[in-house]
Short mmCIF file of C-alpha atoms and ligand atoms in Angstrom, two decimals:
data_model
loop_
_atom_site.label_atom_id
_atom_site.label_comp_id
_atom_site.label_asym_id
_atom_site.label_seq_id
_atom_site.Cartn_x
_atom_site.Cartn_y
_atom_site.Cartn_z
CA MET I 1 -34.21 147.33 95.56
CA LYS I 2 -34.84 150.72 94.05
CA ILE I 3 -33.95 151.02 90.35
CA LEU I 4 -33.61 154.05 88.07
CA VAL I 5 -33.90 153.49 84.31
CA VAL I 6 -32.51 156.24 82.05
CA GLY I 7 -34.40 156.68 78.74
CA GLY I 8 -37.97 157.03 77.56
CA GLY I 9 -38.71 154.80 74.58
CA GLY I 10 -40.17 151.41 73.82
CA ARG I 11 -36.87 149.72 74.73
CA GLU I 12 -36.91 151.28 78.20
CA HIS I 13 -40.54 150.24 78.64
CA ALA I 14 -39.58 146.64 77.85
CA ILE I 15 -36.60 146.79 80.25
CA ILE I 16 -38.88 148.11 83.01
CA TRP I 17 -41.56 145.52 82.24
CA LYS I 18 -38.95 142.78 82.73
CA LEU I 19 -37.27 144.32 85.80
CA LYS I 20 -40.68 144.61 87.47
CA GLN I 21 -41.04 140.83 87.41
CA SER I 22 -38.08 140.48 89.78
CA PRO I 23 -39.04 139.76 93.35
CA ARG I 24 -36.00 141.84 94.37
CA VAL I 25 -37.41 145.08 92.96
CA GLU I 26 -39.55 147.36 95.19
CA LYS I 27 -39.65 150.49 93.14
CA ILE I 28 -38.65 151.67 89.66
CA TYR I 29 -38.10 155.25 88.55
CA CYS I 30 -37.61 156.28 84.94
CA ALA I 31 -36.01 159.48 83.66
CA PRO I 32 -37.65 160.88 81.64
CA GLY I 33 -39.98 157.93 80.75
CA ASN I 34 -43.25 158.41 78.77
CA GLY I 35 -47.01 158.14 79.21
CA GLY I 36 -47.15 154.33 79.17
CA ILE I 37 -44.01 153.91 81.30
CA SER I 38 -45.74 155.96 84.03
CA GLN I 39 -48.05 152.96 84.61
CA ASP I 40 -45.10 150.78 85.57
CA ALA I 41 -42.58 153.23 87.01
CA GLU I 42 -42.51 156.69 88.56
CA CYS I 43 -41.42 159.07 85.80
CA VAL I 44 -38.93 161.77 86.75
CA ASN I 45 -38.54 164.86 84.60
CA ILE I 46 -34.76 164.75 84.07
CA GLY I 47 -33.21 164.45 80.64
CA PRO I 48 -30.83 161.55 79.81
CA MET I 49 -27.86 163.91 79.31
CA GLU I 50 -28.32 165.76 82.61
CA PHE I 51 -25.76 163.64 84.42
CA ASP I 52 -25.44 165.86 87.52
CA ARG I 53 -29.19 165.97 88.12
CA LEU I 54 -29.45 162.22 87.59
CA VAL I 55 -26.63 161.56 90.07
CA ALA I 56 -28.25 163.91 92.61
CA PHE I 57 -31.57 162.12 92.16
CA ALA I 58 -29.99 158.68 92.56
CA LYS I 59 -28.23 159.77 95.77
CA GLU I 60 -31.35 161.43 97.19
CA GLN I 61 -33.61 158.44 96.51
CA LYS I 62 -30.93 155.94 97.55
CA ILE I 63 -31.14 154.16 94.21
CA ASP I 64 -29.47 150.73 94.34
CA LEU I 65 -29.04 150.26 90.59
CA THR I 66 -29.25 152.61 87.59
CA VAL I 67 -29.84 151.04 84.17
CA VAL I 68 -28.99 153.13 81.10
CA GLY I 69 -30.93 152.17 77.95
CA MET I 70 -29.84 154.84 75.50
CA ASP I 71 -26.69 155.30 73.39
CA ASP I 72 -26.17 159.08 73.83
CA PRO I 73 -25.61 159.07 77.62
CA LEU I 74 -23.50 155.91 77.43
CA VAL I 75 -21.23 157.31 74.71
CA GLY I 76 -21.15 160.58 76.70
CA GLY I 77 -19.77 158.80 79.79
CA ILE I 78 -22.74 158.59 82.16
CA VAL I 79 -21.46 155.34 83.65
CA ASP I 80 -18.10 156.89 84.60
CA VAL I 81 -19.89 159.81 86.29
CA PHE I 82 -22.14 157.47 88.29
CA GLU I 83 -19.15 155.28 89.31
CA GLN I 84 -17.15 158.33 90.37
CA ASN I 85 -20.05 159.12 92.70
CA GLY I 86 -20.05 155.64 94.20
CA LEU I 87 -23.29 154.62 92.47
CA ARG I 88 -24.00 151.18 90.98
CA VAL I 89 -24.81 151.41 87.29
CA PHE I 90 -25.43 148.96 84.43
CA GLY I 91 -23.84 149.85 81.10
CA PRO I 92 -20.41 150.24 79.45
CA ARG I 93 -18.02 152.99 80.50
CA LYS I 94 -17.19 155.73 78.03
CA ASN I 95 -13.99 154.03 76.86
CA ALA I 96 -16.02 150.90 75.92
CA ALA I 97 -19.19 152.62 74.62
CA ILE I 98 -16.93 154.07 71.89
CA ILE I 99 -17.47 150.74 70.10
CA GLU I 100 -20.80 152.29 69.02
CA GLY I 101 -19.79 155.97 69.37
CA SER I 102 -17.09 155.83 66.69
CA LYS I 103 -17.32 153.68 63.55
CA ALA I 104 -13.65 154.49 62.85
CA PHE I 105 -12.76 152.99 66.24
CA SER I 106 -14.84 149.84 65.74
CA LYS I 107 -13.54 149.24 62.21
CA GLU I 108 -9.94 149.61 63.39
CA LEU I 109 -10.62 147.20 66.30
CA MET I 110 -12.01 144.60 63.89
CA LYS I 111 -9.07 144.99 61.51
CA LYS I 112 -6.51 144.71 64.30
CA TYR I 113 -8.09 141.56 65.83
CA ASP I 114 -9.18 139.87 62.58
CA ILE I 115 -12.91 140.07 63.21
CA PRO I 116 -14.82 139.61 59.91
CA THR I 117 -16.32 142.85 58.60
CA ALA I 118 -16.60 144.87 55.33
CA GLY I 119 -13.32 146.32 53.95
CA TYR I 120 -13.07 150.08 54.52
CA GLU I 121 -11.10 153.30 54.49
CA THR I 122 -11.49 156.26 56.91
CA PHE I 123 -11.33 159.93 55.83
CA ASP I 124 -11.44 163.26 57.63
CA ASP I 125 -10.78 165.41 54.56
CA PHE I 126 -13.49 165.93 51.89
CA GLU I 127 -11.20 166.19 48.81
CA THR I 128 -9.34 162.99 49.67
CA ALA I 129 -12.60 161.16 50.34
CA LYS I 130 -14.02 162.45 47.03
CA ALA I 131 -10.99 161.32 45.08
CA TYR I 132 -11.37 157.85 46.69
CA VAL I 133 -15.05 157.39 45.87
CA LEU I 134 -14.31 158.32 42.24
CA THR I 135 -12.21 155.14 42.08
CA GLN I 136 -14.93 152.90 43.60
CA GLU I 137 -17.62 150.79 41.96
CA PRO I 138 -21.12 151.52 43.28
CA PRO I 139 -22.97 150.75 45.49
CA ILE I 140 -20.76 152.80 47.79
CA VAL I 141 -21.44 152.72 51.53
CA LEU I 142 -20.79 155.93 53.50
CA LYS I 143 -20.94 156.01 57.29
CA ALA I 144 -20.71 159.05 59.53
CA ASP I 145 -18.19 158.25 62.26
CA GLY I 146 -20.32 159.24 65.25
CA LEU I 147 -23.88 158.73 66.52
CA ALA I 148 -26.53 159.93 64.07
CA LEU I 149 -29.84 158.51 65.38
CA GLY I 150 -29.36 155.46 63.13
CA LYS I 151 -29.45 157.70 60.08
CA GLY I 152 -25.72 158.12 59.42
CA VAL I 153 -25.44 155.37 56.80
CA LEU I 154 -25.87 156.08 53.10
CA ILE I 155 -25.88 153.39 50.42
CA CYS I 156 -25.09 155.30 47.23
CA GLN I 157 -25.98 153.88 43.80
CA SER I 158 -23.55 156.10 41.84
CA GLN I 159 -20.30 157.96 42.33
CA GLU I 160 -22.17 161.27 41.95
CA GLU I 161 -24.58 160.29 44.72
CA ALA I 162 -21.61 159.33 46.92
CA VAL I 163 -19.88 162.67 46.35
CA GLU I 164 -23.16 164.44 47.22
CA GLY I 165 -23.45 162.29 50.39
CA LEU I 166 -19.87 163.12 51.41
CA LYS I 167 -20.62 166.78 50.93
CA GLU I 168 -23.70 166.56 53.14
CA MET I 169 -21.81 164.72 55.85
CA MET I 170 -18.41 166.45 55.78
CA ILE I 171 -19.11 170.00 54.57
CA ASP I 172 -22.79 170.71 55.33
CA GLN I 173 -22.47 168.66 58.56
CA LYS I 174 -25.98 167.22 58.24
CA PHE I 175 -25.22 164.89 61.15
CA GLY I 176 -23.31 167.56 63.10
CA LYS I 177 -19.81 166.67 64.28
CA SER I 178 -20.66 162.98 63.77
CA GLY I 179 -19.97 163.34 60.04
CA THR I 180 -16.69 165.25 59.98
CA LYS I 181 -15.00 161.86 59.89
CA VAL I 182 -16.40 159.31 57.42
CA VAL I 183 -15.93 155.57 56.92
CA ILE I 184 -16.31 154.32 53.32
CA GLU I 185 -17.10 150.61 53.20
CA GLU I 186 -17.31 147.70 50.81
CA PHE I 187 -20.96 146.92 50.00
CA LEU I 188 -22.05 143.54 51.40
CA THR I 189 -25.17 141.52 50.62
CA GLY I 190 -27.14 138.96 52.56
CA PRO I 191 -29.75 138.64 55.30
CA GLU I 192 -29.15 140.50 58.54
CA VAL I 193 -29.48 139.29 62.10
CA SER I 194 -29.07 141.08 65.40
CA VAL I 195 -27.52 139.21 68.31
CA LEU I 196 -27.50 141.09 71.60
CA SER I 197 -25.30 139.79 74.40
CA PHE I 198 -24.70 140.30 78.09
CA CYS I 199 -21.02 141.05 78.87
CA ASP I 200 -19.09 141.48 82.11
CA GLY I 201 -15.79 142.50 80.55
CA LYS I 202 -14.57 138.87 80.33
CA THR I 203 -17.53 136.61 79.64
CA VAL I 204 -20.04 137.05 76.80
CA CYS I 205 -23.52 135.48 76.93
CA PRO I 206 -25.43 135.90 73.66
CA MET I 207 -29.18 136.37 73.91
CA VAL I 208 -31.69 134.77 71.55
CA SER I 209 -31.38 136.17 68.03
CA ALA I 210 -33.61 138.80 66.43
CA GLN I 211 -34.20 140.51 63.15
CA ASP I 212 -35.19 144.12 62.53
CA HIS I 213 -37.25 145.70 59.74
CA LYS I 214 -35.73 149.13 59.22
CA ARG I 215 -37.59 150.54 56.21
CA ALA I 216 -40.83 152.47 56.66
CA TYR I 217 -43.05 150.48 54.26
CA ASP I 218 -43.91 146.86 53.40
CA ASN I 219 -41.41 144.84 51.32
CA ASP I 220 -38.56 147.06 52.61
CA GLN I 221 -39.73 150.16 50.68
CA GLY I 222 -39.34 153.75 51.82
CA LEU I 223 -36.87 155.46 54.13
CA ASN I 224 -34.82 153.92 56.87
CA THR I 225 -36.37 154.32 60.31
CA GLY I 226 -35.29 153.54 63.88
CA GLY I 227 -37.04 150.17 63.31
CA MET I 228 -40.65 149.31 62.29
CA GLY I 229 -40.74 145.89 63.90
CA THR I 230 -38.70 142.91 64.97
CA PHE I 231 -38.99 139.17 65.46
CA SER I 232 -37.12 136.55 67.46
CA PRO I 233 -35.69 134.03 66.77
CA SER I 234 -34.18 134.75 63.35
CA ARG I 235 -34.83 131.93 60.86
CA ILE I 236 -31.29 132.07 59.46
CA TYR I 237 -29.42 131.91 62.78
CA THR I 238 -28.80 128.17 63.16
CA PRO I 239 -26.93 126.62 66.12
CA GLU I 240 -23.97 126.01 63.76
CA ILE I 241 -23.85 129.68 62.75
CA ALA I 242 -24.18 130.66 66.43
CA GLU I 243 -21.19 128.54 67.26
CA THR I 244 -19.10 130.10 64.50
CA CYS I 245 -20.14 133.59 65.57
CA MET I 246 -19.10 132.82 69.16
CA LYS I 247 -15.68 131.66 67.97
CA GLU I 248 -14.99 134.27 65.27
CA ILE I 249 -16.92 137.34 66.42
CA PHE I 250 -18.38 137.46 69.93
CA ARG I 251 -15.44 136.16 72.02
CA PRO I 252 -12.78 137.89 69.88
CA THR I 253 -14.59 141.23 70.26
CA VAL I 254 -14.91 140.97 74.04
CA ASP I 255 -11.30 139.80 74.37
CA ALA I 256 -10.13 142.60 72.07
CA MET I 257 -11.87 145.25 74.16
CA ALA I 258 -10.33 143.80 77.36
CA LYS I 259 -6.86 143.73 75.74
CA GLU I 260 -7.25 147.35 74.70
CA GLY I 261 -7.96 148.29 78.34
CA ARG I 262 -11.62 148.93 77.52
CA PRO I 263 -13.47 146.02 79.14
CA PHE I 264 -17.07 146.00 77.91
CA GLN I 265 -19.66 145.58 80.67
CA GLY I 266 -23.29 145.86 79.65
CA VAL I 267 -25.28 144.85 76.57
CA LEU I 268 -23.13 144.51 73.45
CA TYR I 269 -25.26 144.36 70.29
CA PHE I 270 -23.80 142.62 67.23
CA GLY I 271 -25.43 143.72 63.96
CA LEU I 272 -24.49 140.89 61.58
CA MET I 273 -24.87 140.05 57.89
CA LEU I 274 -24.73 136.52 56.49
CA THR I 275 -22.71 137.17 53.33
CA PRO I 276 -21.69 134.57 50.75
CA LYS I 277 -18.29 134.64 52.52
CA GLY I 278 -19.75 133.99 55.96
CA MET I 279 -21.03 136.09 58.85
CA LYS I 280 -19.66 139.63 59.06
CA VAL I 281 -20.14 142.46 61.52
CA ILE I 282 -22.12 145.41 60.08
CA GLU I 283 -22.17 147.40 63.30
CA TYR I 284 -21.82 147.26 67.08
CA ASN I 285 -24.18 148.97 69.50
CA CYS I 286 -23.43 149.46 73.19
CA ARG I 287 -27.00 148.83 74.44
CA PHE I 288 -30.22 146.95 73.83
CA GLY I 289 -31.70 147.55 70.38
CA ASP I 290 -35.04 149.30 69.98
CA PRO I 291 -37.29 147.46 69.03
CA GLU I 292 -35.08 144.33 69.50
CA ALA I 293 -35.50 144.57 73.28
CA GLN I 294 -39.25 144.28 72.81
CA VAL I 295 -38.91 140.75 71.37
CA VAL I 296 -35.84 139.48 73.23
CA LEU I 297 -36.75 140.44 76.81
CA PRO I 298 -40.22 138.79 76.67
CA ARG I 299 -38.39 135.51 75.97
CA LEU I 300 -35.98 135.82 78.93
CA LYS I 301 -36.81 133.51 81.87
CA THR I 302 -33.95 134.51 84.23
CA ASP I 303 -34.25 137.50 86.59
CA LEU I 304 -32.86 140.51 84.70
CA VAL I 305 -31.66 142.16 87.94
CA ASP I 306 -29.48 139.12 88.69
CA ILE I 307 -27.96 139.21 85.18
CA MET I 308 -27.26 142.96 85.32
CA GLU I 309 -25.58 142.61 88.69
CA ALA I 310 -23.45 139.73 87.37
CA CYS I 311 -22.30 142.00 84.52
CA ILE I 312 -21.26 144.66 87.03
CA ASP I 313 -19.63 142.20 89.44
CA GLN I 314 -17.93 140.20 86.65
CA THR I 315 -19.61 136.90 87.70
CA LEU I 316 -21.45 136.20 84.46
CA ASP I 317 -19.53 132.90 84.12
CA GLN I 318 -21.45 131.63 87.16
CA MET I 319 -24.87 132.40 85.69
CA ASP I 320 -27.13 130.03 83.78
CA ILE I 321 -29.31 132.32 81.67
CA GLN I 322 -32.54 130.64 80.55
CA TRP I 323 -34.75 131.49 77.58
CA GLU I 324 -38.30 130.44 76.62
CA ASP I 325 -38.51 128.01 73.73
CA ASN I 326 -41.00 130.23 71.90
CA ALA I 327 -41.12 133.16 69.46
CA ALA I 328 -41.94 136.85 69.70
CA VAL I 329 -42.91 139.50 67.14
CA CYS I 330 -43.09 143.24 67.71
CA VAL I 331 -45.07 145.44 65.31
CA VAL I 332 -44.44 149.19 65.69
CA GLU I 333 -47.45 151.46 65.39
CA ALA I 334 -46.04 154.77 64.10
CA SER I 335 -47.55 158.16 63.35
CA GLY I 336 -48.41 158.54 59.63
CA GLY I 337 -45.53 160.34 57.90
CA TYR I 338 -42.75 158.96 60.17
CA PRO I 339 -39.71 159.12 59.74
CA GLU I 340 -40.33 162.48 58.12
CA HIS I 341 -43.07 164.93 59.11
CA TYR I 342 -45.87 163.58 61.36
CA GLU I 343 -48.48 164.94 63.75
CA LYS I 344 -48.85 164.27 67.45
CA GLY I 345 -51.63 164.47 70.06
CA TYR I 346 -54.16 161.89 68.76
CA GLU I 347 -56.00 159.84 71.37
CA ILE I 348 -55.04 156.14 71.54
CA THR I 349 -57.94 153.72 71.99
CA GLY I 350 -58.13 149.97 72.74
CA LEU I 351 -55.35 149.87 75.35
CA ASP I 352 -57.64 148.40 78.03
CA GLN I 353 -58.88 145.71 75.71
CA ALA I 354 -55.29 144.85 74.67
CA SER I 355 -54.20 144.61 78.29
CA GLN I 356 -56.72 141.73 78.77
CA MET I 357 -55.26 139.72 75.89
CA GLU I 358 -52.89 136.91 76.75
CA ASN I 359 -49.48 136.62 75.09
CA LEU I 360 -49.65 140.27 74.13
CA MET I 361 -47.62 143.22 75.47
CA VAL I 362 -48.01 146.86 74.54
CA PHE I 363 -44.77 148.79 74.98
CA HIS I 364 -45.08 152.57 74.79
CA ALA I 365 -42.46 154.51 72.79
CA GLY I 366 -43.93 157.96 72.05
CA THR I 367 -47.03 158.49 74.20
CA LYS I 368 -48.19 160.90 76.84
CA GLN I 369 -50.86 160.48 79.48
CA GLU I 370 -53.40 163.15 80.42
CA ASN I 371 -56.36 162.64 82.75
CA GLY I 372 -56.21 158.86 82.38
CA LYS I 373 -56.12 158.98 78.55
CA PHE I 374 -53.18 158.27 76.29
CA TYR I 375 -52.16 160.41 73.29
CA THR I 376 -49.59 159.97 70.52
CA ASN I 377 -46.41 161.92 71.23
CA GLY I 378 -43.74 160.77 68.80
CA GLY I 379 -42.88 159.08 65.48
CA ARG I 380 -42.82 155.56 66.82
CA VAL I 381 -45.84 155.46 69.15
CA LEU I 382 -46.23 151.84 70.37
CA GLY I 383 -44.59 148.44 70.00
CA ILE I 384 -47.13 145.64 70.04
CA THR I 385 -45.42 142.37 70.95
CA GLY I 386 -47.14 139.02 70.50
CA THR I 387 -45.65 135.73 71.64
CA GLY I 388 -46.45 132.17 70.63
CA LYS I 389 -45.00 128.70 70.19
CA THR I 390 -43.91 129.53 66.68
CA LEU I 391 -43.19 132.71 64.72
CA GLU I 392 -46.42 132.21 62.81
CA GLU I 393 -48.40 132.13 66.06
CA ALA I 394 -46.54 135.18 67.38
CA ILE I 395 -47.18 137.11 64.14
CA LYS I 396 -50.89 136.35 64.36
CA ARG I 397 -51.06 137.46 67.98
CA ALA I 398 -49.12 140.72 67.38
CA TYR I 399 -51.45 141.72 64.53
CA GLU I 400 -54.51 140.84 66.64
CA GLY I 401 -53.14 143.46 69.07
CA VAL I 402 -52.48 145.96 66.29
CA ALA I 403 -56.13 145.62 65.17
CA VAL I 404 -57.31 146.53 68.68
CA VAL I 405 -55.00 149.46 69.56
CA ASP I 406 -55.83 152.40 67.36
CA PHE I 407 -55.27 156.11 66.74
CA GLU I 408 -55.76 158.51 63.85
CA LYS I 409 -53.16 158.26 61.05
CA LYS I 410 -51.78 155.00 62.51
CA HIS I 411 -49.09 153.54 60.24
CA PHE I 412 -47.62 150.05 60.56
CA ARG I 413 -46.02 147.44 58.35
CA HIS I 414 -48.05 144.37 57.46
CA ASP I 415 -45.09 142.03 56.87
CA ILE I 416 -43.23 141.97 60.19
CA GLY I 417 -41.75 138.55 60.86
CA ILE I 418 -42.47 137.22 57.43
CA LYS I 419 -39.17 137.78 55.56
CA LYS I 420 -36.47 135.14 55.15
P1 AMP J 1 -25.86 150.55 60.46
O1 AMP J 1 -26.45 151.79 61.04
O2 AMP J 1 -24.38 150.48 60.43
O3 AMP J 1 -26.52 149.32 61.03
O4 AMP J 1 -26.37 150.50 58.94
C1 AMP J 1 -27.74 150.59 58.63
C2 AMP J 1 -28.06 149.61 57.57
O5 AMP J 1 -27.36 149.86 56.36
C3 AMP J 1 -27.69 148.17 57.95
O6 AMP J 1 -28.69 147.55 58.73
C4 AMP J 1 -27.52 147.54 56.58
O7 AMP J 1 -28.81 147.17 56.05
C5 AMP J 1 -26.98 148.64 55.74
N1 AMP J 1 -25.54 148.51 55.65
C6 AMP J 1 -24.61 149.01 56.51
N2 AMP J 1 -23.35 148.71 56.13
C7 AMP J 1 -23.48 148.02 54.97
C8 AMP J 1 -22.53 147.41 54.07
N3 AMP J 1 -21.23 147.48 54.26
N4 AMP J 1 -23.03 146.77 53.00
C9 AMP J 1 -24.39 146.71 52.76
N5 AMP J 1 -25.30 147.25 53.57
C10 AMP J 1 -24.87 147.89 54.65
N1 LIG J 2 -33.10 148.76 65.97
C1 LIG J 2 -31.74 149.10 65.81
C2 LIG J 2 -31.10 149.78 66.93
O1 LIG J 2 -31.64 149.86 68.02
O2 LIG J 2 -29.99 150.29 66.74
#
């Protein structure tokens, strides 16, 4: 089979790393890919939103399966365009990807189908929203309706801060059109867990659980980032909780989407919080998480191509998806200054040495390759994943990798996998 993967971050590198293990795969292309991905796939210089060029490439190269890793093209309807051209593609259609693309949509879905989540109100007028926050007790949670690179959520500690946040979103349009509509939510507390699942529109198969560290610095200090590291499994996600989630959240969501005429086929990501009143949905994503994919996929035993095809063909109920009984930890090596200003172009050393280490994978997120050398080329540069029998072993392994792979102004958290 020939496969095209759309995207170019650490998540796509992990997807390609796993697809490559399938005996069914002859060749993988990645658009646009990155320096490290070019070792495992042929990178093609087409952007993820250039649907016509991607379709033309897939037809020309007789691609058997296209896998879309990123949210933007999915929410923009890339799957519909590929299907209209008779091409096989893994990911939700536009009318299902809206579960991530619009928070107003997902909140309404949860309300209608009684899926536990934070209470909320939706506003598209600044003055009305302002009047509402002036009646609320802080902390006040503001969410831009649309995609905002994971930065569209503000937790405001006072009414003044909330009014300022609303102004930024609705009037100054800091997140573009994403913020013209705003969801204001009840503030919830408790540990968070991410459960990704494979869906074929009818059946939902949860993957092993994971937990993300979103803040830039140790002990959850500093700004929110795309994710500084992850670990799997989560320590709080017991089999009993998993069973309740299946009954109250996972199946009801997939059934609700089908009932609404929006069957979800692809990876549905449940961002959950274990509150004193039970597990609640914080957010849905319509794709693998980044860097959740970097800890979940290394634990997958079953052929990923077979699973993706079952999602497309609606035969997931006939699959027995197997996972390793182990643990994985991914530590992100970022450029100093990320998520704000940072520099690029520093040489990365130690990659050869790391590639000889067992139970260690180096997934490239923001790198470029020139004359056989690798250079930093983004905020999140690498994801170093260690595996082991226990989380403690996996943590040790991941940090042994971090010690080896180096570049100037390298920044990473020292506490990945340790919390809760
Ligand atoms: P989201 O992009 O929706 O995942 O939100 C980003 C982060 O903000 C989440 O991972 C939570 O830590 C936090 N958050 C979002 N919604 C709430 C809420 N209703 N109460 C408390 N924290 C929240
Ligand atoms: N790491 C969170 C996400 O991919 O949305």
